[in-house]
């Protein structure tokens, strides 16, 4: 019947694109709806590159998902016959007892992930662009890589279409409600769609009227990101063959992250603070200007760590983190709405997990068990009413 689907995915950032890709193979009628175009500069998935690493300082509860995601990134690359994985290697630097160093070593040991521990001079021998003060330690993860973010997201959508799914862009969902055994989805242009199951992946917009049970649990935050150009004659030091994806925890606890350029539309080394310069912002506020004080702060940090980068960024812009209180994910099943599943609040580190989270959402949406348990990411931990799958 027209406008009746097995599964509707609302929000086609990386989480929704991954869910649609995975669900399209499991049912006859899948629909993906997004308020914006296939590419846009709002929300969280914009831009050309993201980091993938498995020596995860954030904890070993992420390991099964990381393992599954790693396989699915490779599967996607194989399907697309396009490079989406850039094997740059990864280094995670900080004082010995810092979260980044101690946490990365612990997860690497528990997960039997190949890694080495280096001094600052050993680090400089391999990656000469870095100027690391004595007393710091480096965890080297040879298997870490950069993901070509835009190519991967558009590739997932192409794969979903190839498997028979439909997509609608420029169409905002304004209401989801139960209707008999089904779920009724209504868009701003007054169109209605029915589905047996709905997946909500609206990123920083998720704690809206669509999912009121998530009110108060999530905070969208604007966070700037910068690109720095190598000084003349130093370009090779920052090429993706000689410059890894990295995290750097300063002695004061600030964490910088960065990666080499992997796409011609984003030249320069991409660098940002992971846990600083964040401010609450509604995702509809389309202000892209970065404060001068933030530019000054990152310039000082970058100058100390990378003396061969030009002092001022060549470009800066704002992106969105959707933060949960413990900086982990929020994935589950709605209590109020029948057969409605959600995934968001990826707290600024969710991209790398997207194929595995999308796969789990697709499985539960068609009544199958997820391949990897997501119970650690349930909203139950905050006494929310929404359920674990
Ligand atoms: C600067 C920056 C750097 C990052 N670096 C990394 C990294 O290196 N590694 C990593 O793993 N993660 C990283 N992350 C985190 C990662 O990018 C996010 O976790 C991920 O992109 C979240 O994707 P999403 O699909 O949940 O949300 P989004 O990408 O925001 O997608 C939500 C989509 O929903 C649509 N939408 C919203 N409301 C509606 C509605 N009512 N109806 C229809 N559509 C709607 C929007 O248009 C949007 O397309 C980074 C994030 C930022 C901001």
Coordinates of C-alpha atoms and ligand atoms in Angstrom, one line a residue:
X1 CA 0.0 0.0 0.0
X2 CA 1.2 3.5 -0.8
X3 CA 3.1 5.3 2.0
X4 CA 3.2 2.1 4.0
X5 CA 6.7 0.8 4.9
X6 CA 8.3 -2.0 6.9
X7 CA 10.8 0.4 8.4
X8 CA 11.2 4.2 8.3
X9 CA 14.5 5.8 9.3
X10 CA 14.2 9.5 10.4
X11 CA 17.4 11.5 10.1
X12 CA 20.1 10.5 7.6
X13 CA 23.3 11.6 9.2
X14 CA 25.9 8.8 9.6
X15 CA 23.7 6.9 12.1
X16 CA 20.6 7.0 9.9
X17 CA 22.5 6.3 6.7
X18 CA 24.1 3.2 8.3
X19 CA 20.7 2.0 9.7
X20 CA 19.1 2.4 6.2
X21 CA 21.9 0.6 4.5
X22 CA 21.6 -2.3 6.9
X23 CA 17.8 -2.4 7.0
X24 CA 17.4 -2.2 3.2
X25 CA 18.8 -5.8 2.9
X26 CA 16.4 -7.1 5.5
X27 CA 13.0 -5.9 4.3
X28 CA 11.1 -5.0 1.1
X29 CA 10.0 -1.5 1.9
X30 CA 12.4 0.8 3.8
X31 CA 12.2 4.6 3.7
X32 CA 14.8 7.2 4.9
X33 CA 13.6 10.8 5.5
X34 CA 15.9 13.8 6.2
X35 CA 15.0 17.4 6.9
X36 CA 18.0 18.7 4.8
X37 CA 19.7 17.6 1.6
X38 CA 21.8 14.5 1.0
X39 CA 24.8 16.7 2.0
X40 CA 24.5 19.7 4.3
X41 CA 26.6 21.6 6.8
X42 CA 24.4 21.2 9.9
X43 CA 24.3 18.5 12.6
X44 CA 27.2 16.3 13.4
X45 CA 28.2 14.2 10.4
X46 CA 29.4 17.1 8.2
X47 CA 33.0 17.2 6.8
X48 CA 35.4 14.8 5.1
X49 CA 37.1 12.8 7.8
X50 CA 36.8 11.0 11.2
X51 CA 39.1 8.9 13.4
X52 CA 38.7 5.2 13.9
X53 CA 40.7 3.6 16.8
X54 CA 40.2 0.6 19.0
X55 CA 42.6 1.1 21.9
X56 CA 39.7 3.1 23.3
X57 CA 40.6 5.2 26.3
X58 CA 36.9 5.7 27.0
X59 CA 36.6 2.0 28.1
X60 CA 36.4 -1.6 27.1
X61 CA 32.6 -1.7 27.0
X62 CA 33.0 -0.2 23.5
X63 CA 35.2 -3.1 22.2
X64 CA 32.5 -5.5 20.8
X65 CA 31.0 -2.6 18.9
X66 CA 34.4 -1.4 17.6
X67 CA 35.2 -4.9 16.4
X68 CA 32.0 -5.2 14.5
X69 CA 32.2 -1.6 13.1
X70 CA 35.8 -2.3 11.9
X71 CA 34.5 -5.3 9.8
X72 CA 31.6 -3.3 8.4
X73 CA 33.8 -0.3 7.4
X74 CA 35.8 -2.9 5.4
X75 CA 32.7 -4.4 3.9
X76 CA 31.4 -1.0 2.9
X77 CA 34.7 -0.1 1.2
X78 CA 34.6 -3.4 -0.6
X79 CA 31.0 -2.9 -1.8
X80 CA 31.7 0.7 -2.9
X81 CA 35.0 -0.1 -4.6
X82 CA 36.2 3.3 -3.3
X83 CA 38.7 4.1 -0.6
X84 CA 37.1 5.1 2.7
X85 CA 39.7 3.7 5.0
X86 CA 43.1 5.6 5.2
X87 CA 45.5 3.5 7.2
X88 CA 47.4 6.4 8.8
X89 CA 48.1 4.6 12.2
X90 CA 47.2 6.3 15.4
X91 CA 49.1 7.8 18.4
X92 CA 47.6 8.8 21.8
X93 CA 49.8 11.0 23.9
X94 CA 49.7 12.4 27.4
X95 CA 51.2 12.1 30.9
X96 CA 51.6 8.4 31.9
X97 CA 48.6 8.5 34.3
X98 CA 46.4 10.5 32.0
X99 CA 43.0 9.2 30.8
X100 CA 44.2 9.0 27.2
X101 CA 47.4 7.1 27.9
X102 CA 46.3 4.9 30.8
X103 CA 42.9 4.2 29.3
X104 CA 44.2 3.4 25.8
X105 CA 46.7 0.9 27.3
X106 CA 44.1 -0.8 29.5
X107 CA 41.6 -1.3 26.6
X108 CA 44.4 -2.3 24.2
X109 CA 45.5 -5.0 26.7
X110 CA 42.1 -6.2 27.5
X111 CA 41.1 -6.3 23.8
X112 CA 44.5 -7.8 22.7
X113 CA 44.8 -4.8 20.3
X114 CA 48.3 -4.4 18.8
X115 CA 50.0 -1.4 20.4
X116 CA 53.4 -0.1 21.5
X117 CA 54.4 2.4 24.2
X118 CA 56.9 5.1 23.1
X119 CA 58.9 7.9 24.6
X120 CA 58.7 11.4 23.1
X121 CA 61.9 10.8 21.1
X122 CA 60.7 7.4 19.8
X123 CA 57.5 9.2 18.7
X124 CA 59.5 11.9 17.0
X125 CA 61.6 9.4 15.1
X126 CA 58.5 7.9 13.5
X127 CA 56.3 11.0 13.3
X128 CA 58.7 14.0 13.1
X129 CA 55.9 16.6 13.0
X130 CA 55.3 16.2 16.7
X131 CA 57.1 18.2 19.4
X132 CA 56.3 16.3 22.6
X133 CA 57.6 17.5 26.0
X134 CA 59.7 15.0 28.1
X135 CA 57.7 13.1 30.6
X136 CA 54.9 12.3 28.2
X137 CA 54.1 8.8 26.9
X138 CA 52.7 7.7 23.5
X139 CA 50.5 4.7 22.8
X140 CA 50.9 3.7 19.2
X141 CA 48.0 1.8 17.6
X142 CA 49.2 0.6 14.2
X143 CA 45.6 -0.4 13.2
X144 CA 44.0 3.0 13.8
X145 CA 42.8 4.9 10.7
X146 CA 41.0 7.8 9.2
X147 CA 37.6 7.3 7.6
X148 CA 36.5 9.3 4.6
X149 CA 33.3 10.5 6.3
X150 CA 31.3 12.0 3.4
X151 CA 32.2 9.3 0.9
X152 CA 31.2 6.6 3.5
X153 CA 27.8 8.3 4.4
X154 CA 26.8 8.8 0.8
X155 CA 28.0 5.3 -0.1
X156 CA 25.8 3.8 2.6
X157 CA 22.8 5.8 1.1
X158 CA 23.7 4.5 -2.4
X159 CA 23.9 1.0 -1.1
X160 CA 20.5 1.4 0.6
X161 CA 18.9 2.6 -2.7
X162 CA 20.6 -0.2 -4.6
X163 CA 18.9 -2.6 -2.2
X164 CA 15.5 -1.1 -2.9
X165 CA 15.1 1.5 -0.1
X166 CA 13.6 5.0 -0.9
X167 CA 14.9 8.3 0.4
X168 CA 13.2 11.7 0.9
X169 CA 15.3 14.8 1.5
X170 CA 14.1 18.3 2.6
X171 CA 11.2 16.8 4.5
X172 CA 11.0 17.4 8.3
X173 CA 9.2 14.8 10.4
X174 CA 7.0 16.7 12.9
X175 CA 5.1 13.9 14.6
X176 CA 5.4 10.2 15.4
X177 CA 2.5 8.4 17.0
X178 CA 1.0 4.9 17.5
X179 CA -1.8 3.9 15.1
X180 CA -3.2 0.4 15.8
X181 CA -0.3 -2.1 15.4
X182 CA 1.7 0.5 13.3
X183 CA 3.5 3.8 13.8
X184 CA 2.3 6.9 12.0
X185 CA 4.9 9.4 10.8
X186 CA 3.8 12.9 9.7
X187 CA 6.0 15.5 8.0
X188 CA 5.9 19.2 7.9
X189 CA 4.3 19.2 4.4
X190 CA 1.4 17.2 6.0
X191 CA 2.3 13.9 4.4
X192 CA 1.7 10.7 6.5
X193 CA 3.5 7.4 6.3
X194 CA 2.9 4.2 8.2
X195 CA 5.5 1.7 9.3
X196 CA 5.8 -1.5 11.3
X197 CA 8.9 0.0 12.9
X198 CA 10.6 3.4 13.1
X199 CA 14.3 4.3 13.7
X200 CA 15.0 7.9 15.0
X201 CA 18.5 9.1 14.4
X202 CA 18.1 12.9 14.4
X203 CA 21.4 13.6 16.1
X204 CA 21.4 16.9 18.1
X205 CA 17.7 17.3 17.2
X206 CA 16.7 14.1 19.0
X207 CA 15.6 15.6 22.3
X208 CA 12.7 17.4 20.5
X209 CA 9.0 16.9 20.4
X210 CA 9.6 13.8 18.4
X211 CA 11.1 12.0 21.4
X212 CA 10.0 13.9 24.5
X213 CA 11.1 11.0 26.8
X214 CA 14.7 12.1 26.0
X215 CA 14.2 15.6 27.2
X216 CA 16.7 16.6 29.8
X217 CA 19.0 13.7 29.1
X218 CA 20.8 15.3 26.2
X219 CA 22.5 18.6 25.5
X220 CA 23.4 19.7 21.9
X221 CA 26.7 21.6 22.0
X222 CA 28.4 23.7 19.4
X223 CA 32.1 22.8 19.1
X224 CA 34.6 24.4 16.7
X225 CA 37.0 22.6 14.4
X226 CA 40.1 24.1 12.7
X227 CA 42.4 23.4 9.8
X228 CA 46.1 24.3 9.8
X229 CA 48.5 24.5 6.9
X230 CA 52.0 23.2 7.0
X231 CA 54.8 25.7 6.7
X232 CA 56.6 25.9 3.4
X233 CA 58.9 22.8 2.9
X234 CA 57.2 20.9 5.7
X235 CA 54.2 19.6 3.8
X236 CA 55.6 16.0 3.7
X237 CA 55.7 15.8 7.5
X238 CA 51.9 16.2 7.5
X239 CA 51.0 13.9 4.6
X240 CA 48.8 11.0 5.4
X241 CA 51.8 8.6 5.0
X242 CA 53.8 10.3 7.8
X243 CA 51.2 11.9 10.0
X244 CA 48.8 9.7 12.0
X245 CA 45.4 10.3 13.6
X246 CA 46.2 11.5 17.1
X247 CA 44.9 12.4 20.5
X248 CA 47.0 14.6 22.9
X249 CA 46.0 15.0 26.5
X250 CA 47.7 18.1 27.9
X251 CA 48.8 18.1 31.6
X252 CA 45.7 20.2 32.4
X253 CA 43.4 17.5 31.1
X254 CA 42.4 19.2 27.8
X255 CA 42.3 16.8 24.9
X256 CA 43.3 17.8 21.4
X257 CA 42.6 15.4 18.4
X258 CA 43.5 15.6 14.8
X259 CA 44.2 13.9 11.5
X260 CA 45.9 14.5 8.2
X261 CA 44.0 15.7 5.2
X262 CA 42.5 12.8 3.3
X263 CA 40.3 14.8 0.9
X264 CA 41.1 17.6 -1.6
X265 CA 38.1 19.6 -0.4
X266 CA 39.6 19.8 3.1
X267 CA 43.3 20.7 2.8
X268 CA 45.4 21.2 5.9
X269 CA 45.6 19.3 9.2
X270 CA 42.3 19.0 11.0
X271 CA 42.6 19.8 14.7
X272 CA 40.1 20.5 17.5
X273 CA 39.7 20.2 21.3
X274 CA 37.6 17.2 22.3
X275 CA 36.6 18.5 25.7
X276 CA 36.9 22.3 25.5
X277 CA 35.3 25.2 23.7
X278 CA 31.9 23.6 23.8
X279 CA 28.8 25.8 24.3
X280 CA 25.1 24.9 24.5
X281 CA 23.3 25.7 21.3
X282 CA 20.1 24.6 19.6
X283 CA 20.9 22.7 16.4
X284 CA 18.7 25.1 14.4
X285 CA 20.9 28.1 15.3
X286 CA 22.8 28.3 12.1
X287 CA 25.7 30.4 13.3
X288 CA 29.1 29.3 12.0
X289 CA 31.4 32.0 13.4
X290 CA 34.0 30.7 15.8
X291 CA 34.9 33.1 18.7
X292 CA 38.3 34.9 18.5
X293 CA 39.2 33.7 22.0
X294 CA 38.7 30.1 20.9
X295 CA 41.0 30.6 17.8
X296 CA 43.6 32.1 20.1
X297 CA 43.5 29.2 22.5
X298 CA 43.9 26.5 19.8
X299 CA 46.6 28.5 18.0
X300 CA 48.7 28.4 21.2
X301 CA 48.2 24.7 21.7
X302 CA 49.0 23.9 18.1
X303 CA 52.1 26.1 18.0
X304 CA 53.6 24.2 21.0
X305 CA 52.8 20.7 19.6
X306 CA 53.4 21.3 15.9
X307 CA 56.1 24.0 15.3
X308 CA 56.0 23.2 11.6
X309 CA 52.4 24.3 11.1
X310 CA 51.5 27.8 10.3
X311 CA 50.4 29.8 13.3
X312 CA 46.8 30.7 12.3
X313 CA 44.2 28.3 11.0
X314 CA 43.3 28.5 7.3
X315 CA 39.7 27.6 8.2
X316 CA 37.5 27.1 11.2
X317 CA 33.8 26.2 11.6
X318 CA 31.3 24.9 14.2
X319 CA 30.0 21.4 14.3
X320 CA 27.7 19.7 16.9
X321 CA 28.3 17.2 19.7
X322 CA 25.1 15.7 21.4
X323 CA 26.2 15.1 24.9
X324 CA 24.8 12.7 27.5
X325 CA 25.6 13.2 31.2
X326 CA 28.3 10.4 31.1
X327 CA 29.6 11.2 27.6
X328 CA 28.5 7.8 26.4
X329 CA 25.8 6.9 23.9
X330 CA 22.0 6.7 24.3
X331 CA 20.5 3.8 22.3
X332 CA 17.3 2.0 23.0
X333 CA 13.6 1.5 22.4
X334 CA 10.9 4.1 23.1
X335 CA 8.6 3.4 26.0
X336 CA 5.8 5.6 24.7
X337 CA 5.9 4.7 21.0
X338 CA 5.5 1.2 19.7
X339 CA 8.4 -0.3 17.7
X340 CA 10.3 2.9 17.7
X341 CA 14.1 2.7 18.3
X342 CA 16.6 5.5 18.6
X343 CA 20.3 6.1 18.7
X344 CA 22.0 9.4 19.4
X345 CA 23.9 11.3 22.0
X346 CA 27.1 10.0 20.6
X347 CA 28.9 12.6 22.7
X348 CA 31.4 13.6 20.0
X349 CA 32.8 10.1 19.4
X350 CA 30.1 8.1 17.6
X351 CA 31.0 8.2 13.9
X352 CA 33.4 5.2 14.0
X353 CA 30.7 3.0 15.5
X354 CA 28.0 4.0 13.0
X355 CA 27.9 0.8 10.9
X356 CA 27.7 -1.4 14.0
X357 CA 25.0 0.8 15.6
X358 CA 23.1 1.0 12.3
X359 CA 23.3 -2.8 12.0
X360 CA 21.9 -3.3 15.5
X361 CA 19.1 -0.8 14.8
X362 CA 18.2 -2.6 11.6
X363 CA 18.1 -6.0 13.3
X364 CA 15.8 -4.9 16.1
X365 CA 13.6 -2.9 13.7
X366 CA 12.8 -6.2 11.8
X367 CA 12.4 -8.2 15.0
X368 CA 15.9 -9.8 15.1
X369 CA 18.5 -9.8 17.9
X370 CA 21.3 -7.3 17.5
X371 CA 24.6 -8.9 16.6
X372 CA 26.3 -6.9 19.5
X373 CA 24.5 -6.1 22.7
X374 CA 23.8 -2.4 23.2
X375 CA 22.5 -2.7 26.8
X376 CA 25.4 -0.6 28.2
X377 CA 24.1 2.3 26.2
X378 CA 20.5 2.2 27.4
X379 CA 18.8 5.3 28.9
X380 CA 18.0 3.1 31.9
X381 CA 21.3 4.2 33.5
X382 CA 19.8 7.6 33.9
X383 CA 16.5 6.2 35.3
X384 CA 14.8 7.1 32.0
X385 CA 11.6 5.2 31.0
X386 CA 12.8 4.2 27.6
X387 CA 13.7 0.5 27.3
X388 CA 16.8 -1.5 26.4
X389 CA 16.1 -3.4 23.1
Ligands
LIG1 C1 34.0 18.3 15.0 C2 33.6 16.9 15.2 C3 34.5 15.9 15.1 C4 34.2 14.6 15.3 N1 35.2 13.6 15.2 C5 34.9 12.3 15.4 C6 35.8 11.3 15.1 O1 37.0 11.6 14.8 N2 35.5 10.0 15.3 C7 34.2 9.7 15.7 O2 34.0 8.5 15.9 N3 33.3 10.6 15.9 C8 33.6 11.9 15.8 N4 32.6 12.9 15.9 C9 31.2 12.5 16.3 C10 30.4 12.0 15.2 O3 30.6 12.9 14.0 C11 28.9 12.0 15.6 O4 28.8 11.1 16.7 C12 28.0 11.6 14.4 O5 28.3 12.3 13.3 C13 26.5 11.7 14.9 O6 25.8 11.4 13.7 P1 24.2 11.4 13.8 O7 23.7 10.7 12.5 O8 23.7 10.9 15.1 O9 23.7 12.9 13.8 P2 23.7 14.0 12.6 O10 24.8 13.8 11.7 O11 23.5 15.3 13.2 O12 22.4 13.6 11.7 C14 21.1 13.9 12.1 C15 20.3 14.1 10.8 O13 18.9 14.2 11.2 C16 18.2 15.1 10.4 N5 17.0 15.5 11.1 C17 17.0 16.2 12.3 N6 15.7 16.4 12.7 C18 14.9 15.8 11.7 C19 13.5 15.7 11.5 N7 12.6 16.2 12.5 N8 13.0 15.1 10.4 C20 13.9 14.6 9.5 N9 15.3 14.7 9.6 C21 15.8 15.3 10.7 C22 19.3 16.2 10.2 O14 19.0 17.0 9.0 C23 20.6 15.4 10.1 O15 20.9 15.1 8.7 C24 32.9 14.2 15.7 C25 31.9 15.2 15.8 C26 32.2 16.5 15.5 C27 31.2 17.5 15.6

